[in-house]
GROMACS .gro file of C-alpha atoms in nm:
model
  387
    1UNK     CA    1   7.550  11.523  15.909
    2UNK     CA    2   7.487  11.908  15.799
    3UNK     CA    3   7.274  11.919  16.104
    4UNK     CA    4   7.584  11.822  16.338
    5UNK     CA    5   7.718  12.016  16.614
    6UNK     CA    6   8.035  12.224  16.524
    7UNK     CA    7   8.177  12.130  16.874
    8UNK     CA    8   8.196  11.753  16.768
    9UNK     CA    9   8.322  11.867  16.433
   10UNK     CA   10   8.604  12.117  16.433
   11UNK     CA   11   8.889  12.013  16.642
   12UNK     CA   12   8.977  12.201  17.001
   13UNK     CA   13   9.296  12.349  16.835
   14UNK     CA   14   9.069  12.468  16.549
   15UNK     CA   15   8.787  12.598  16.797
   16UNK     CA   16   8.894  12.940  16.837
   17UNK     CA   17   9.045  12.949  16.466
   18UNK     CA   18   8.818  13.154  16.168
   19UNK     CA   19   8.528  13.002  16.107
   20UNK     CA   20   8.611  12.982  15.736
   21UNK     CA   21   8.869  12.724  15.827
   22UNK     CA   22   8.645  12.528  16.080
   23UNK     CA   23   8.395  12.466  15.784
   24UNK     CA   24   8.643  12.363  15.549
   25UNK     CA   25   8.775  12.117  15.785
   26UNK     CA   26   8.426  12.009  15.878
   27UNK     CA   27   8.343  11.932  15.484
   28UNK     CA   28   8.617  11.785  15.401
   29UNK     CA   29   8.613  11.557  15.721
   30UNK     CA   30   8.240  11.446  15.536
   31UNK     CA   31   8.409  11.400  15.186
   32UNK     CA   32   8.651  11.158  15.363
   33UNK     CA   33   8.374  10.957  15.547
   34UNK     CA   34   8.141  10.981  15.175
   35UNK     CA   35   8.465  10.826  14.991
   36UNK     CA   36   8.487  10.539  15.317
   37UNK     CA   37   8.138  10.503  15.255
   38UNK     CA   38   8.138  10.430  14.866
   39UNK     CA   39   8.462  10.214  14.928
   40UNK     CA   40   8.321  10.005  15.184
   41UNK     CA   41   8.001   9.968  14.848
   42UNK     CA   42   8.162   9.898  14.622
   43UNK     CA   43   8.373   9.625  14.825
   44UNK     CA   44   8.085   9.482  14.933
   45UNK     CA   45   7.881   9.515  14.578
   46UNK     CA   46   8.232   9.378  14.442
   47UNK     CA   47   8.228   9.086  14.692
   48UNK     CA   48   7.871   9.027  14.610
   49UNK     CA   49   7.928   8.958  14.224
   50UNK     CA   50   8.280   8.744  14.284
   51UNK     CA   51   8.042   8.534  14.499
   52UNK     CA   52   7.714   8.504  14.317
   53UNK     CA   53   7.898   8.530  13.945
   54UNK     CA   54   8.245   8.585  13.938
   55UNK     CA   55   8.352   8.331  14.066
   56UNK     CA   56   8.154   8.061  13.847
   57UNK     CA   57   8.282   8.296  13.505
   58UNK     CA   58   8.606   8.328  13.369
   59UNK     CA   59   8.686   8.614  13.064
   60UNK     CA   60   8.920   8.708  12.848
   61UNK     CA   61   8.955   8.956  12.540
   62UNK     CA   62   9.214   8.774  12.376
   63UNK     CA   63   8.965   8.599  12.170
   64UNK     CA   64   8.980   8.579  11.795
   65UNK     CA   65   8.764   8.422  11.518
   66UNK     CA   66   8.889   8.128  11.315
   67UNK     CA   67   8.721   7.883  11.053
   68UNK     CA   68   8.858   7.579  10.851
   69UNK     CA   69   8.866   7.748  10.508
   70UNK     CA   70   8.874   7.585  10.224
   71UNK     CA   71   9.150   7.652   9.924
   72UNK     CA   72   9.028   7.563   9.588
   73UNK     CA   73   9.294   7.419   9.382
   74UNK     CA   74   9.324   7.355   8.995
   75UNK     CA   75   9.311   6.979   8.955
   76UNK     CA   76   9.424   6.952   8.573
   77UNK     CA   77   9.591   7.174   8.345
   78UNK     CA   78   9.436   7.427   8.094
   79UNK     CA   79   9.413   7.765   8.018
   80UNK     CA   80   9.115   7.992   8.250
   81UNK     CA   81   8.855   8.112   8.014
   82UNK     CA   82   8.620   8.263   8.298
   83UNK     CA   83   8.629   8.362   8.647
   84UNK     CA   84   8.271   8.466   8.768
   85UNK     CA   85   8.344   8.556   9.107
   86UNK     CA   86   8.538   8.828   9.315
   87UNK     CA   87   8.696   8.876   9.659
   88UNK     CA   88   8.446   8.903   9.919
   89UNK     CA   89   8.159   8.792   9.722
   90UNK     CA   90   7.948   8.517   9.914
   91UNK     CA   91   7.896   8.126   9.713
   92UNK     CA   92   7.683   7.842   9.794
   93UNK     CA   93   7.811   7.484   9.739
   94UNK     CA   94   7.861   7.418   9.392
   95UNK     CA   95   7.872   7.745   9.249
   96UNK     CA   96   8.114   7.739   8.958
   97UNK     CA   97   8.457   7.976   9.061
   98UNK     CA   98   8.642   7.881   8.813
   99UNK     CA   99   8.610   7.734   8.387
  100UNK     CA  100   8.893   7.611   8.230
  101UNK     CA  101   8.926   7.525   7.823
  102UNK     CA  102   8.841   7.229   7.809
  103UNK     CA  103   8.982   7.149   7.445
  104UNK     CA  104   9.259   6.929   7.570
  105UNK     CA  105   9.035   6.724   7.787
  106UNK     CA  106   8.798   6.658   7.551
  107UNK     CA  107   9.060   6.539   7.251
  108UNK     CA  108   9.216   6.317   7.528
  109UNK     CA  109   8.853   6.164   7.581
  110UNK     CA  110   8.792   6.089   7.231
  111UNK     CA  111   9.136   5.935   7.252
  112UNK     CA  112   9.062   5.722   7.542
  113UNK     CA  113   8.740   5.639   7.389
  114UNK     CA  114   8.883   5.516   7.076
  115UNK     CA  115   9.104   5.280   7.252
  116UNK     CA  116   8.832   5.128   7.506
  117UNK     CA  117   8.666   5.053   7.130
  118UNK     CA  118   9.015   4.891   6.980
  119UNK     CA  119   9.054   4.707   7.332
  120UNK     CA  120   8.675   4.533   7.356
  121UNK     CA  121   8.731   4.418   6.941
  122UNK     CA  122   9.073   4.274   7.064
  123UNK     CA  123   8.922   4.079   7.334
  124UNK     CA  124   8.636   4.012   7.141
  125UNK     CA  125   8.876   3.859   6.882
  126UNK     CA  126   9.085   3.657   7.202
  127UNK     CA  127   8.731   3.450   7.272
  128UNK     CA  128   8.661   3.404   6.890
  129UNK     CA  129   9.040   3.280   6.822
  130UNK     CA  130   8.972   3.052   7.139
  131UNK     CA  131   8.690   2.865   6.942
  132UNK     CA  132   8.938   2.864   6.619
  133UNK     CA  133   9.222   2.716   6.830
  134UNK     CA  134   9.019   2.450   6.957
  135UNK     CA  135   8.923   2.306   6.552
  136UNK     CA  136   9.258   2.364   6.464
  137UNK     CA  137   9.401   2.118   6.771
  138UNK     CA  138   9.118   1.888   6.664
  139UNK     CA  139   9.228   1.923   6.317
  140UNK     CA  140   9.620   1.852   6.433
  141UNK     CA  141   9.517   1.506   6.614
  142UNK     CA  142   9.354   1.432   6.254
  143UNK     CA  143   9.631   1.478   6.073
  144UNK     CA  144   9.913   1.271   6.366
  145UNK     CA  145   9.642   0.982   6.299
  146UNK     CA  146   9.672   1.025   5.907
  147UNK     CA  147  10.068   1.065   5.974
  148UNK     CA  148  10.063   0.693   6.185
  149UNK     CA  149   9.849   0.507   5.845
  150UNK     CA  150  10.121   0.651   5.619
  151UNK     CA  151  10.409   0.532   5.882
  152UNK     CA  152  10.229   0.209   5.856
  153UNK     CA  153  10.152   0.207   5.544
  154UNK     CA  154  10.559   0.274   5.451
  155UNK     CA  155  10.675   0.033   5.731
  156UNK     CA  156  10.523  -0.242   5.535
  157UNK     CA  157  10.580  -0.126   5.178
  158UNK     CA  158  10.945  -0.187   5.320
  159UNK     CA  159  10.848  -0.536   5.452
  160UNK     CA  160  10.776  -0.643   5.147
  161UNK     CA  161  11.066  -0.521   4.947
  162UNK     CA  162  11.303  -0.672   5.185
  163UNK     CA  163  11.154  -1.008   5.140
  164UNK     CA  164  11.132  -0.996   4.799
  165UNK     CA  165  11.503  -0.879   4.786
  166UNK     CA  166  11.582  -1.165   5.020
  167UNK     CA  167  11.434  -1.426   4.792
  168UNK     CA  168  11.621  -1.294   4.487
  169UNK     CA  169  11.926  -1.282   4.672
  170UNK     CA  170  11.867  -1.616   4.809
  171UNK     CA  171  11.850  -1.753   4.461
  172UNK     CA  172  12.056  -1.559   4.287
  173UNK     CA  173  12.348  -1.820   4.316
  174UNK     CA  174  12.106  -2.088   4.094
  175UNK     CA  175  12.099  -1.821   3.770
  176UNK     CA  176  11.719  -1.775   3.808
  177UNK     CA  177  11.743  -1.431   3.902
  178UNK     CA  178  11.884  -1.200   3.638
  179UNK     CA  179  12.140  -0.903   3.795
  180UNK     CA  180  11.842  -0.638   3.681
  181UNK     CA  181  11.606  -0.834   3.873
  182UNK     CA  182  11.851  -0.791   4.177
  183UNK     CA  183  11.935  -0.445   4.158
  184UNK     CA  184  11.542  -0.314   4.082
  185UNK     CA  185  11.474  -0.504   4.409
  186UNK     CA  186  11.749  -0.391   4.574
  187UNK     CA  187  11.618  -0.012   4.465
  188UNK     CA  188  11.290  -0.098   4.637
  189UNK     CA  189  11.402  -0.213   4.948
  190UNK     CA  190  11.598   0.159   4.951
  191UNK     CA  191  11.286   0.359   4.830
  192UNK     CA  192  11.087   0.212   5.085
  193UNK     CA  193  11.315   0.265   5.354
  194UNK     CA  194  11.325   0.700   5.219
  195UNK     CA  195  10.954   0.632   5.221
  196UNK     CA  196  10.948   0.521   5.620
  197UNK     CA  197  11.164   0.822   5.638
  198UNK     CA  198  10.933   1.031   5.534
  199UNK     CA  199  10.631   0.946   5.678
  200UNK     CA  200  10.760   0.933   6.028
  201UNK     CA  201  10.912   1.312   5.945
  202UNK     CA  202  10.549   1.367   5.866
  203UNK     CA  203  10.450   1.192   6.199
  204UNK     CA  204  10.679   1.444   6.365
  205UNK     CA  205  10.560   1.732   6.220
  206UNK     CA  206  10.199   1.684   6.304
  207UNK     CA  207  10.331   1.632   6.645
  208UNK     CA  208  10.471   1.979   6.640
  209UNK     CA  209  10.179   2.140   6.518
  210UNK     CA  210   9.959   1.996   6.827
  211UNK     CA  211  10.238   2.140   7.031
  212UNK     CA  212  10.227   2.475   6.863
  213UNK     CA  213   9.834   2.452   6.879
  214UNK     CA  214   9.830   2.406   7.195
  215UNK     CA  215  10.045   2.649   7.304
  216UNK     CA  216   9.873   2.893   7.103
  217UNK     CA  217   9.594   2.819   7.310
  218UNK     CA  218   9.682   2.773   7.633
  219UNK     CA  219   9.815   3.200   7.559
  220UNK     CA  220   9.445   3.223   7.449
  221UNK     CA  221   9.292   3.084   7.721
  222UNK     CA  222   9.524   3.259   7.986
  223UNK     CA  223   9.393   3.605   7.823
  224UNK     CA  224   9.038   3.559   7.858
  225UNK     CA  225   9.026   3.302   8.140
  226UNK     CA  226   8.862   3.432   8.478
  227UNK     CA  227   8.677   3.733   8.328
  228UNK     CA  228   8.407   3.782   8.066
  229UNK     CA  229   8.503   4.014   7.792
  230UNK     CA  230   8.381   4.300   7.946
  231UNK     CA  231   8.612   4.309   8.265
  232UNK     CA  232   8.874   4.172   8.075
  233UNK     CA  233   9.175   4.309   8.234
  234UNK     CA  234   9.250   4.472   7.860
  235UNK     CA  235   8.919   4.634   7.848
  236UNK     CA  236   8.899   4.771   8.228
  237UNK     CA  237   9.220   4.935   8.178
  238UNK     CA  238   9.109   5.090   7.853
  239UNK     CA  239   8.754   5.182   8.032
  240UNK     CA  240   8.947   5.349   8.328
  241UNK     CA  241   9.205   5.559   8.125
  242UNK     CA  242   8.810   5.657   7.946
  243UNK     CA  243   8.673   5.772   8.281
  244UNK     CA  244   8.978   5.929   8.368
  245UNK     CA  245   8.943   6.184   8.075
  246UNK     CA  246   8.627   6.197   8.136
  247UNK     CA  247   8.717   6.297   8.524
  248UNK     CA  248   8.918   6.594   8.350
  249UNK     CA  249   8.684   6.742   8.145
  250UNK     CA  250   8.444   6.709   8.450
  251UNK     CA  251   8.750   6.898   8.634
  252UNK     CA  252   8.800   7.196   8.413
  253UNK     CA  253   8.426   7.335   8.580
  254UNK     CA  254   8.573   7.460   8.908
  255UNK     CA  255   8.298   7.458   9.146
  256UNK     CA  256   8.234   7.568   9.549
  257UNK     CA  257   8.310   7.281   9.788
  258UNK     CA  258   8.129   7.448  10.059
  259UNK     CA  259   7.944   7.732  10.064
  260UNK     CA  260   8.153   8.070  10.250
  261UNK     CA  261   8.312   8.410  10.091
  262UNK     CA  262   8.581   8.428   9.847
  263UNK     CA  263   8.910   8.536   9.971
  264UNK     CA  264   9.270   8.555   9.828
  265UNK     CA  265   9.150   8.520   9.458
  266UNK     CA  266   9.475   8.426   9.240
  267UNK     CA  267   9.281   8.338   8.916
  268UNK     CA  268   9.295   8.537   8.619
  269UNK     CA  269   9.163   8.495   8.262
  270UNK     CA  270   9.394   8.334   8.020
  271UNK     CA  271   9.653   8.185   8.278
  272UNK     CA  272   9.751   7.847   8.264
  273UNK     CA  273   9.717   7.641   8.538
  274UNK     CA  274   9.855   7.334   8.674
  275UNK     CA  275   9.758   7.041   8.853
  276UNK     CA  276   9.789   7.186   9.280
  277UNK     CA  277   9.730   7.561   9.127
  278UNK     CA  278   9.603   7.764   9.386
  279UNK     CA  279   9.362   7.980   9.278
  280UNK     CA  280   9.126   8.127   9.522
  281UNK     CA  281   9.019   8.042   9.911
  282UNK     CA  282   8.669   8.009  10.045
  283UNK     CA  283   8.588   8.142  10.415
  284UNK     CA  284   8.316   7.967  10.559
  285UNK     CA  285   8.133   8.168  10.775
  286UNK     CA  286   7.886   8.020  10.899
  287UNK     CA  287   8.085   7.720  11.043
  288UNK     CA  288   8.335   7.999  11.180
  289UNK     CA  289   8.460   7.929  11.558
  290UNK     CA  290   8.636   8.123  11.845
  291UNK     CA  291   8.977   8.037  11.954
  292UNK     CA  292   8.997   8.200  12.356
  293UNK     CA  293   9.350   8.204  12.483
  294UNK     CA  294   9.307   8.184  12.884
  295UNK     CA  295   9.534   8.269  13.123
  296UNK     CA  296   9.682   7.891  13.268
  297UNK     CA  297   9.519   8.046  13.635
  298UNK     CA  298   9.129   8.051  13.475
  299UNK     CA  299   9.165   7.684  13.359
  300UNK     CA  300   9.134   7.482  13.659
  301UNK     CA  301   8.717   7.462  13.607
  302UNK     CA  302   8.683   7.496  13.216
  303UNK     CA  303   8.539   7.194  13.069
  304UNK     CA  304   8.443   7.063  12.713
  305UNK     CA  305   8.088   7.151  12.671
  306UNK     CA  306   8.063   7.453  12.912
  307UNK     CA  307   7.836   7.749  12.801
  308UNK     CA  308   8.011   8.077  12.688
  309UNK     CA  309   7.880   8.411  12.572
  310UNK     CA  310   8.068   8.600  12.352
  311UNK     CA  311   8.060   8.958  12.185
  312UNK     CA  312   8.234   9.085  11.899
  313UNK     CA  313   8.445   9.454  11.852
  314UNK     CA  314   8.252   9.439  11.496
  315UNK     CA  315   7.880   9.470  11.653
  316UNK     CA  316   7.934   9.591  12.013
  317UNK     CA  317   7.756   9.462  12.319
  318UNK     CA  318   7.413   9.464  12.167
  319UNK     CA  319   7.484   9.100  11.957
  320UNK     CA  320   7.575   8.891  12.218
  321UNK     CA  321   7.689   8.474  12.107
  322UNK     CA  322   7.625   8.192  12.261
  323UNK     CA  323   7.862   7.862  12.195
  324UNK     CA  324   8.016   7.585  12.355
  325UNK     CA  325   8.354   7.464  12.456
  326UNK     CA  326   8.473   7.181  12.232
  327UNK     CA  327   8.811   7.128  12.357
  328UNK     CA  328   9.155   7.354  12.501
  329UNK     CA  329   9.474   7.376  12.333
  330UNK     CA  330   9.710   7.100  12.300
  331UNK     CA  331   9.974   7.331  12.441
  332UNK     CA  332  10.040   7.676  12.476
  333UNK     CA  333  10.159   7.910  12.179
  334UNK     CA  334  10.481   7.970  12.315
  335UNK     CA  335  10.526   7.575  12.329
  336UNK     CA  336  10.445   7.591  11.943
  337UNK     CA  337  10.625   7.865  11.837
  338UNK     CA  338  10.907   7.896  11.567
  339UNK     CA  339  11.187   7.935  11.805
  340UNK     CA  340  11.011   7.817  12.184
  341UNK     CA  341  11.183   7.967  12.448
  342UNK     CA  342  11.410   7.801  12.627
  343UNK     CA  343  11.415   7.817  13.046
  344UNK     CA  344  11.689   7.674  13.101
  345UNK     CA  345  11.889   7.965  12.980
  346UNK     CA  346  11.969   8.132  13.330
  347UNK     CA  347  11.794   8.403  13.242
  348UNK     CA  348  11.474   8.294  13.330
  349UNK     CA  349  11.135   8.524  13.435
  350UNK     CA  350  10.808   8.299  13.503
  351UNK     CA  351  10.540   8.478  13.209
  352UNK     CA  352  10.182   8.378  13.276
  353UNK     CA  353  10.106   8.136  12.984
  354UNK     CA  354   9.795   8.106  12.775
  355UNK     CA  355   9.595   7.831  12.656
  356UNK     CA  356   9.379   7.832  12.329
  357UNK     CA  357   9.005   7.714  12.402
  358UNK     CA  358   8.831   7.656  12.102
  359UNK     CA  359   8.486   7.758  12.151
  360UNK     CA  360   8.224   7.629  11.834
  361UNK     CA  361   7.943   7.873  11.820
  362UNK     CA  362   7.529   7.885  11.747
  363UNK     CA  363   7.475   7.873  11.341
  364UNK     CA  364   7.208   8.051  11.349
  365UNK     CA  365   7.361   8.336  11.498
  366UNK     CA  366   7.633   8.316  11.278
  367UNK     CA  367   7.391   8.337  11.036
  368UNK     CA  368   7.188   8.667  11.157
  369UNK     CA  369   7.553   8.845  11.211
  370UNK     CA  370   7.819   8.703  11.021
  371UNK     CA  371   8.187   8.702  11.122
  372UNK     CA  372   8.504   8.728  10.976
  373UNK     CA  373   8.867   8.526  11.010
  374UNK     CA  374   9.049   8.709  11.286
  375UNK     CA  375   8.818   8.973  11.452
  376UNK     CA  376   8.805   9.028  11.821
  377UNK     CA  377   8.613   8.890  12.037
  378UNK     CA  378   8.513   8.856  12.413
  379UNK     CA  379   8.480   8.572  12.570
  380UNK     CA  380   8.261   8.402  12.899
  381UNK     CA  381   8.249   8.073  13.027
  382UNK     CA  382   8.023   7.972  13.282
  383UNK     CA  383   8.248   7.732  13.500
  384UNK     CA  384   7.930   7.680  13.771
  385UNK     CA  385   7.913   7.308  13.614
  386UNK     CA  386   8.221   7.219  13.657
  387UNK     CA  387   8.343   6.932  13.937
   0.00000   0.00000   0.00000
């Protein structure tokens, strides 16, 4: 083009004009067809990647990291002796966090133990007594037989004295009987009528006494019937209210539930706790996951399972991710906000919404380059799969 005639280059009005002017006009006449030139490029390069990639990709930069951490609570109540770990330090599973005195839980132990002990001799002495009750009832039906001889026995001690008082009376009127006669006769006849008296009272009694006896056993047998003496509803009661002390001395070691970086520490030595105390919560970063909220228009091809790259603000383009999608949003986070917006107002402008994808990413990348709760992140999903 630097080669070109200046007759098909400067205008005719121009053609007799300085020459200064002609070449100005000629240059910048080649600046405007260079500019055309890298236009009509960069439309086609532009073209090029909405076709070959661009099109099977959707991105966004509102991306941010999440994990499910875990908050480590106080599950009885004591005094902290020692807290061996700070903010941002990094714990494996089981690590102790916290200690608590255990003074408390250990006198309560000793003083559910002593009670499981009282509890197994009670029961012990419930299948002993049963063994008692049963003599003793055996020994009642002795003595209602015993009772029924002396019954009989007094039944015909009166027998007698009534006959012998009727044949005095009956010859009483012939002066063969003397009136002391009479009357001693007549006193036996009464004393063995108090004696029939008193042996069927006695008859009674013994009665009584099998009742009783076998009340008293029936109440034994309804305590130890069903079980042996060691699950004896007395005894596993006892035993539980043991291994629940036991369960809170066990529970003043506060230990890792998973393994992550300490965050939002609230523990400090010699505070007492209670039972649903928060005292610390534990990041874990290595199960951490991305949360991408896409525009509603770059949904219609993402699907659970999809590939995504991803790069973080914290290590730059060089560390690039690679996850998965494992599911989108239940709704937008204007549908879950506090106070959701209401259309219906009159006042109404249409916002392009956004949809959280929740993306779950490679371990052992996670592992190289750790990540933290709520840094920024880019996200790409390869939508070429999709149906």
């Amino acid at each position: 083009m630097a080669d070109a005639d200046p007759q098909l280059t400067v205008p005719p009005e121009a053609a007799g004009a300085d020459p200064k002017v002609a070449a100005r006009a000629a240059t910048r006449k080649r600046l405007f067809r260079i500019l055309g030139l890298v236009l009509l490029v960069a439309a086609i390069g532009y073209a090029l990647y909405w076709f070959v990639i661009g099109r099977n990709n959707v991105t966004t930069d509102n991306a941010y990291v999440g994990a499910n951490s875990a908050q480590v609570t106080a599950l009885t109540s004591a005094a902290i002796l020692r807290v061996p770990v700070m903010e941002t330090d990094v714990v494996r599973a089981g690590d102790v966090l916290v200690e608590l005195d255990p003074a408390d839980a250990r006198l309560a132990l000793a003083q559910a133990e002593a009670q499981l002990a009282s509890a197994e001799r009670r029961v012990a002495g419930y299948y002993a007594q049963g063994s008692a009750l049963q003599a003793q009832l055996k020994a009642r039906g002795a003595d209602i037989g015993a009772a029924d001889a002396r019954v009989a026995s007094a039944e015909a001690d009166l027998k007698r004295a009534r006959i012998n008082l009727q044949r005095r009376q009956a010859i009483q009127a012939s002066g063969a009987v003397s009136g002391d006669e009479l009357t001693a006769a007549q006193n036996a006849e009464a004393t063995a009528i108090a004696a029939v008296s008193v042996a069927r009272a006695a008859r009674a009694e013994a009665l009584a006494q099998v009742g009783a006896a076998k009340g008293t056993e029936a109440v034994n047998t309804a305590l130890i019937a069903g079980s042996s003496a060691r699950e004896n509803p007395e005894v596993r009661a006892a035993r539980a209210a043991v291994d629940r002390a036991r369960l809170d001395l066990d529970r003043t070691i506060i230990r890792a539930p998973l393994a992550g970086v300490i965050a939002r520490k609230n523990a400090d030595i010699g505070q007492r706790v209670a039972p649903g105390t928060a005292l610390m919560t534990i990041v874990p970063v290595e199960t951490a996951f991305v949360d991408a909220n896409f525009k509603e228009s770059q949904l219609q091809k993402v699907r659970v399972g999809q590939k995504v790259t991803l790069t973080s603000d914290l290590y730059g383009s060089d560390v690039v991710y690679h996850g998965r999608v494992s599911g989108l949003g239940g709704g937008t986070g204007a549908a879950f906000a506090l106070i959701p917006a209401q259309n219906a107002s009159g006042n109404w402008i249409k916002v392009v919404q956004r949809l959280p994808v929740r993306i779950l990413l490679d371990p052992k990348e996670l592992r190289e380059h750790p990540l933290r709760i709520g840094l920024s992140m880019e996200a790409d999903i390869d939508v070429s799969g999709a149906n």
